[in-house]
PDB file of C-alpha atoms in Angstrom:
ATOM      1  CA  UNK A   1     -68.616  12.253 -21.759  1.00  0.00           C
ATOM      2  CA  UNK A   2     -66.481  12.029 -18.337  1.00  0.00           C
ATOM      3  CA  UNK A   3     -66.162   8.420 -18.812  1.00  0.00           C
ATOM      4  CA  UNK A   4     -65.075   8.369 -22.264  1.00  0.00           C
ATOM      5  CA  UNK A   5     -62.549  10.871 -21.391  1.00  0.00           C
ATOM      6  CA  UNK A   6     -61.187   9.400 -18.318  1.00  0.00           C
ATOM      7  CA  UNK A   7     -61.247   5.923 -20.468  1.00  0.00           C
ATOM      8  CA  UNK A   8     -59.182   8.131 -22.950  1.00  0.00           C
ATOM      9  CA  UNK A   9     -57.027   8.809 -20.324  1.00  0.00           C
ATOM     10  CA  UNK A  10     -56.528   5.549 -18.920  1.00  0.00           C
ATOM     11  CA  UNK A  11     -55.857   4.448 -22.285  1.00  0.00           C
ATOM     12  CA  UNK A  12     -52.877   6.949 -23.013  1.00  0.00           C
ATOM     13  CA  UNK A  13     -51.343   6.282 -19.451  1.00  0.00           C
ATOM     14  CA  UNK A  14     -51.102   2.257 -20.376  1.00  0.00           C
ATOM     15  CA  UNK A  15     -49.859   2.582 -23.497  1.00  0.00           C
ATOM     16  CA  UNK A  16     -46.946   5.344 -22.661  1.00  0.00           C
ATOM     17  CA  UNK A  17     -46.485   2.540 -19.423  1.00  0.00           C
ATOM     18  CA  UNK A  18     -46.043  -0.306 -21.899  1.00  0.00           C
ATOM     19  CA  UNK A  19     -44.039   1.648 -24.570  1.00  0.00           C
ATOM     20  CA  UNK A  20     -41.647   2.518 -21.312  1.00  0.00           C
ATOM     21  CA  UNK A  21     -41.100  -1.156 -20.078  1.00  0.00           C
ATOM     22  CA  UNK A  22     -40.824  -2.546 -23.950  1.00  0.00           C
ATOM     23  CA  UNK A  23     -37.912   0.859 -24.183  1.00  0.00           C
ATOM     24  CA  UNK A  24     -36.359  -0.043 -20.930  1.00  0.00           C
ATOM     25  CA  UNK A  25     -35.929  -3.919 -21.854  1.00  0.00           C
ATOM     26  CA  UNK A  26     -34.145  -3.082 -24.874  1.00  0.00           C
ATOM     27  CA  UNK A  27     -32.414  -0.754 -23.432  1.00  0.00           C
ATOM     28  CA  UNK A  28     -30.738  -3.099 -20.795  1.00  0.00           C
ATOM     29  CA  UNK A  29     -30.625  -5.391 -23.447  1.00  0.00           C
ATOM     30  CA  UNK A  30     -28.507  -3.415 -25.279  1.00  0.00           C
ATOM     31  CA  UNK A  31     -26.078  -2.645 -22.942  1.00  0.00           C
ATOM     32  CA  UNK A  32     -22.643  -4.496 -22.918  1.00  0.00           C
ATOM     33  CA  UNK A  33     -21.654  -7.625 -20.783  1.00  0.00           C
ATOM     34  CA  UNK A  34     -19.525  -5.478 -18.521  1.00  0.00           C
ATOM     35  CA  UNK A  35     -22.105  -3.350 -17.652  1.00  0.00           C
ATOM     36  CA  UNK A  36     -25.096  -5.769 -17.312  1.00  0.00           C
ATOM     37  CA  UNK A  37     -22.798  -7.687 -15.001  1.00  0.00           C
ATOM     38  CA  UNK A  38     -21.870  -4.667 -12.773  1.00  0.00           C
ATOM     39  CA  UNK A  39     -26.010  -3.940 -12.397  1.00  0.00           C
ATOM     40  CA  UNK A  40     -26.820  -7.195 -11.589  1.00  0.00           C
ATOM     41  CA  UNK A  41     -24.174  -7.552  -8.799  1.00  0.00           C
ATOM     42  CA  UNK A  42     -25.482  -4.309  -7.260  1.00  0.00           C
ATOM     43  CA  UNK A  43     -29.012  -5.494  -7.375  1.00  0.00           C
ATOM     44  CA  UNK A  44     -27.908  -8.800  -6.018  1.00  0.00           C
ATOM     45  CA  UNK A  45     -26.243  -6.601  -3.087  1.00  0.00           C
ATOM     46  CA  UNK A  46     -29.164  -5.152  -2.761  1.00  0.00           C
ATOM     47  CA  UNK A  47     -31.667  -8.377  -2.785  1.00  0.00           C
ATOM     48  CA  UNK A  48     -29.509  -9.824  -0.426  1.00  0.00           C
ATOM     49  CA  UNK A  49     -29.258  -7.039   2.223  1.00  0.00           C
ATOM     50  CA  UNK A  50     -32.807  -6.657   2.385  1.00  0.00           C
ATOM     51  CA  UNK A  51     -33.745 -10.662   2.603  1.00  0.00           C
ATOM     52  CA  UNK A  52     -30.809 -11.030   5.426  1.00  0.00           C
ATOM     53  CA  UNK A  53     -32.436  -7.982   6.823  1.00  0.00           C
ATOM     54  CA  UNK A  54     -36.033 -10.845   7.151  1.00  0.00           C
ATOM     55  CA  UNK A  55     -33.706 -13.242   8.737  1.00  0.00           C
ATOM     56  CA  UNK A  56     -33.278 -15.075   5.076  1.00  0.00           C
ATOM     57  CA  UNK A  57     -29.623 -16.249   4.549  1.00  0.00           C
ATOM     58  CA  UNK A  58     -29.852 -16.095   0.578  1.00  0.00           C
ATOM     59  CA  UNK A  59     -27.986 -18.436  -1.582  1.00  0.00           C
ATOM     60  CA  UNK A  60     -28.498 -16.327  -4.941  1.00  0.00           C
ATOM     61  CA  UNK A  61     -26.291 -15.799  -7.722  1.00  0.00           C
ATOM     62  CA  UNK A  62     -26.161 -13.011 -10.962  1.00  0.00           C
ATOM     63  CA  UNK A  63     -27.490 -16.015 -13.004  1.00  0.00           C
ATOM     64  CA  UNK A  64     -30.740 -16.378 -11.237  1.00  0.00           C
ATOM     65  CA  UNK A  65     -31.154 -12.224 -10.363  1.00  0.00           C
ATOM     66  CA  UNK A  66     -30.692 -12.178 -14.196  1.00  0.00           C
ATOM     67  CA  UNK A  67     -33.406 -14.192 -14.904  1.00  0.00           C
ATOM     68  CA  UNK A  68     -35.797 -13.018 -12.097  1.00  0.00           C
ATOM     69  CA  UNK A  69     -35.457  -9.808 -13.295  1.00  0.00           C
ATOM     70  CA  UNK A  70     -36.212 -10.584 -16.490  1.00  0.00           C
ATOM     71  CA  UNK A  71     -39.685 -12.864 -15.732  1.00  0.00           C
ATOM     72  CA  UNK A  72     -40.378  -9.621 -13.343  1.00  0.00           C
ATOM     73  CA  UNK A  73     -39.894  -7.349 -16.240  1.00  0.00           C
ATOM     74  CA  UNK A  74     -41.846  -9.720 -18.822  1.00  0.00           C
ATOM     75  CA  UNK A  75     -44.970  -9.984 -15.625  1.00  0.00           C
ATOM     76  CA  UNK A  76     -44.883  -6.342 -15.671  1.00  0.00           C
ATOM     77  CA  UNK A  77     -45.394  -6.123 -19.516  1.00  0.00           C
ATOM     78  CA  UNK A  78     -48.030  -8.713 -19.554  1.00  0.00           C
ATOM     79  CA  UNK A  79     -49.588  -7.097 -17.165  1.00  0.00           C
ATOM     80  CA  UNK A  80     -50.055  -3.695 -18.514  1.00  0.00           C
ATOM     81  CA  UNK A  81     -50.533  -4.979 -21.976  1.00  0.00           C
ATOM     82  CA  UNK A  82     -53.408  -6.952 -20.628  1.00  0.00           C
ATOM     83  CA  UNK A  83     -54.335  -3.191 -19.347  1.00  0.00           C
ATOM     84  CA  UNK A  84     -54.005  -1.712 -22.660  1.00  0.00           C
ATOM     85  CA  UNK A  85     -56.574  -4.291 -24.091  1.00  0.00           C
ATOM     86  CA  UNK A  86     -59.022  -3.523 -20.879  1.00  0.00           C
ATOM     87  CA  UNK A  87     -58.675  -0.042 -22.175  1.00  0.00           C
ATOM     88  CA  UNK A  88     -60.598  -0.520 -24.945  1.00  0.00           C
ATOM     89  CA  UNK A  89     -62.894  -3.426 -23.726  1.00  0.00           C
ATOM     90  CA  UNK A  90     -64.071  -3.377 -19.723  1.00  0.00           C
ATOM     91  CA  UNK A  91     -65.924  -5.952 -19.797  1.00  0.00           C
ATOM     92  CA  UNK A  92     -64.050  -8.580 -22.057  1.00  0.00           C
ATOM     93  CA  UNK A  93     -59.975  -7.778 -21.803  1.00  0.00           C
ATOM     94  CA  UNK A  94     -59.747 -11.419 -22.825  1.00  0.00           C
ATOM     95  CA  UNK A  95     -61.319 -11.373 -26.803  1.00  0.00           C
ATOM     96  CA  UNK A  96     -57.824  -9.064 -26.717  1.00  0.00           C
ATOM     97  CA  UNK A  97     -55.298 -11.822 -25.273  1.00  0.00           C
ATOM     98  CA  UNK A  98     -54.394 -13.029 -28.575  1.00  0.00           C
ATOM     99  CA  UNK A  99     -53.251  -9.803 -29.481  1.00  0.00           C
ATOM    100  CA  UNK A 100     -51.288  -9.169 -26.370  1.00  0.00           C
ATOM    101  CA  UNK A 101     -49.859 -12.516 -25.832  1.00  0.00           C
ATOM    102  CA  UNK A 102     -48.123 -12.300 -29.379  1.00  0.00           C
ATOM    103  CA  UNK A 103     -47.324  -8.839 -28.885  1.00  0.00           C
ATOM    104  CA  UNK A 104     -45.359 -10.187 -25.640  1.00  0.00           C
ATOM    105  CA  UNK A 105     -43.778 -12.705 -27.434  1.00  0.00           C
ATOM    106  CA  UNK A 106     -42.299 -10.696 -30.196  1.00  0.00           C
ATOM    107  CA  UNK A 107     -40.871  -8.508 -27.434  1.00  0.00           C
ATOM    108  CA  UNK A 108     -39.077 -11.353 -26.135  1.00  0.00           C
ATOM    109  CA  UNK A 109     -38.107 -12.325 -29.278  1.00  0.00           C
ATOM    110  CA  UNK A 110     -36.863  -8.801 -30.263  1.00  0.00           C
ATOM    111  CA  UNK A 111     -34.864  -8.530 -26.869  1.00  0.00           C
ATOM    112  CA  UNK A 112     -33.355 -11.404 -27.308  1.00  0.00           C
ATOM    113  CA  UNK A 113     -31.989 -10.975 -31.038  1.00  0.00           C
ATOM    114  CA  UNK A 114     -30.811  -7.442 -29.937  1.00  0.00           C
ATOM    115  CA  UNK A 115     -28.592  -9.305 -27.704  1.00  0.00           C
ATOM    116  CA  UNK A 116     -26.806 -11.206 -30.827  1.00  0.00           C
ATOM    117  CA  UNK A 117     -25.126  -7.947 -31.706  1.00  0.00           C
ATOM    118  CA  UNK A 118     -24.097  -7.006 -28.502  1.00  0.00           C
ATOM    119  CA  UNK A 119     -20.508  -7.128 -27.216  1.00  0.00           C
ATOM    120  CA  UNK A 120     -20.637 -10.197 -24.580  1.00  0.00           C
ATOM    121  CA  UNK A 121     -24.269 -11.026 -24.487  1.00  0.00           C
ATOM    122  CA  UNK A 122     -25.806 -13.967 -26.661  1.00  0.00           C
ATOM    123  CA  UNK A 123     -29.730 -14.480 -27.243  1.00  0.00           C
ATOM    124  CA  UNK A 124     -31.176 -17.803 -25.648  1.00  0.00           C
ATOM    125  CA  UNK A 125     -34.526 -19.550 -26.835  1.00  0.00           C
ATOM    126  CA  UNK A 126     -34.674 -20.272 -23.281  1.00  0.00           C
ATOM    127  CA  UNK A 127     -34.752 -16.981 -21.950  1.00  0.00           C
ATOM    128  CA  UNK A 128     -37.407 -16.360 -24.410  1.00  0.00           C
ATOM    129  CA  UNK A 129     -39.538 -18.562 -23.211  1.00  0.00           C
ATOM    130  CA  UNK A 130     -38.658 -17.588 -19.468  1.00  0.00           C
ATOM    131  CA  UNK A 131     -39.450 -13.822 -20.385  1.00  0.00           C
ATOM    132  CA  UNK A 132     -42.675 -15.096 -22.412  1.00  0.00           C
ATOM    133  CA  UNK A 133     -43.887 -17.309 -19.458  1.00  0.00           C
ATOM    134  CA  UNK A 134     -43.981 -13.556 -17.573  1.00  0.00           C
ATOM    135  CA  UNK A 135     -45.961 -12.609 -19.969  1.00  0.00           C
ATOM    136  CA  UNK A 136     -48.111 -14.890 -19.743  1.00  0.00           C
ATOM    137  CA  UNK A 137     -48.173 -14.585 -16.175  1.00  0.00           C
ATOM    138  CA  UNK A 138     -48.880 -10.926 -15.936  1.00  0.00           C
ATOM    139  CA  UNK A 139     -51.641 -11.642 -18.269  1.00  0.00           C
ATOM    140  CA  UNK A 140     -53.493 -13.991 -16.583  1.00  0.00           C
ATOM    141  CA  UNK A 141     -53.129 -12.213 -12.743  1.00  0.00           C
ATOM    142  CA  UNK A 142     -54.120  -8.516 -14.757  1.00  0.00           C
ATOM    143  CA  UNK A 143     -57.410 -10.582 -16.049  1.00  0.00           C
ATOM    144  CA  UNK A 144     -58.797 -12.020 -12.785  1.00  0.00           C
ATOM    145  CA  UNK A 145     -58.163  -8.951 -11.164  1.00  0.00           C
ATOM    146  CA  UNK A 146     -60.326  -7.329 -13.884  1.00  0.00           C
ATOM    147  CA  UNK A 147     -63.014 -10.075 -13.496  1.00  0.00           C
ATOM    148  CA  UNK A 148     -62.942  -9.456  -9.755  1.00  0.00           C
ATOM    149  CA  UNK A 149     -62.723  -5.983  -9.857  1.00  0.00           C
ATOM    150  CA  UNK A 150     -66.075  -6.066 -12.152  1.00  0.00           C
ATOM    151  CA  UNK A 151     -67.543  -8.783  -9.497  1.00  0.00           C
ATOM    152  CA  UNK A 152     -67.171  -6.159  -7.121  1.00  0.00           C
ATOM    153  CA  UNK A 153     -68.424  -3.364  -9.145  1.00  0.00           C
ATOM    154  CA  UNK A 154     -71.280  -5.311 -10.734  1.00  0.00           C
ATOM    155  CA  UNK A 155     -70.180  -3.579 -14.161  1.00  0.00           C
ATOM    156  CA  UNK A 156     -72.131  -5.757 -16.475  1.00  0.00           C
TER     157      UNK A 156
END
């Protein structure tokens, strides 16, 4: 009974995680050019403080923060829909991965159109694929940590 209900729990907190990045992509995807450009020059202020701060001298630009930021966003998502599938199957995530890999990839798709009808922003196939290769990414590190994690545990 404590494992079913802490498997309950799990469950709940990956899905209400997942629901949140999926809200906060279309959220930022939703948001006029002005104001996408204005965050992205803080957060390249801020990437390039810290890396001078390691003795990098960065030679970044909004494009590629943009586009970092969203493959981070995309590895997150794959990542924690990977952990929605383990959720419901310890010991085989991966019978799910066709399941979460298209659920990624309408995401991407969705962000992107959402982007058509906003002021200033356009939808590219190619940031699609950028923000489905995240996916795809997150996916596959979430599943070997899963396989080593039950390695480790011997859960059989």
């Amino acid at each position: 009974m404590k494992t079913n209900s802490c498997s309950m729990r799990f469950r709940i907190i990956m899905f209400v995680l997942t629901a949140s990045v999926i809200a906060f992509a279309f959220i930022h995807s939703s948001m006029p050019s002005v104001e996408s450009a204005q965050e992205s020059e803080s957060v390249l202020d801020f990437v390039t403080v810290i890396l001078k701060l390691f003795g990098i001298e960065p030679n970044l630009s909004d494009h590629i923060i943009r586009k970092l930021a969203h493959f981070t966003e995309y590895t997150v998502l794959g990542a924690l829909l990977c952990s929605c599938a383990y959720s419901f199957d310890r010991i085989k995530p991966i019978k799910f991965v066709p399941y979460t890999v298209s659920i990624g990839l309408f995401t991407c798709f969705i962000d992107e159109t959402i982007q058509l009808g906003v002021e200033g922003r356009s939808g590219h196939v190619s940031d699609m694929w950028i923000d489905f290769f995240g996916v795809l990414l997150g996916t596959a590190v979430m599943l070997v940590a899963f396989w080593i994690y039950r390695k480790i545990r011997k859960i059989n």
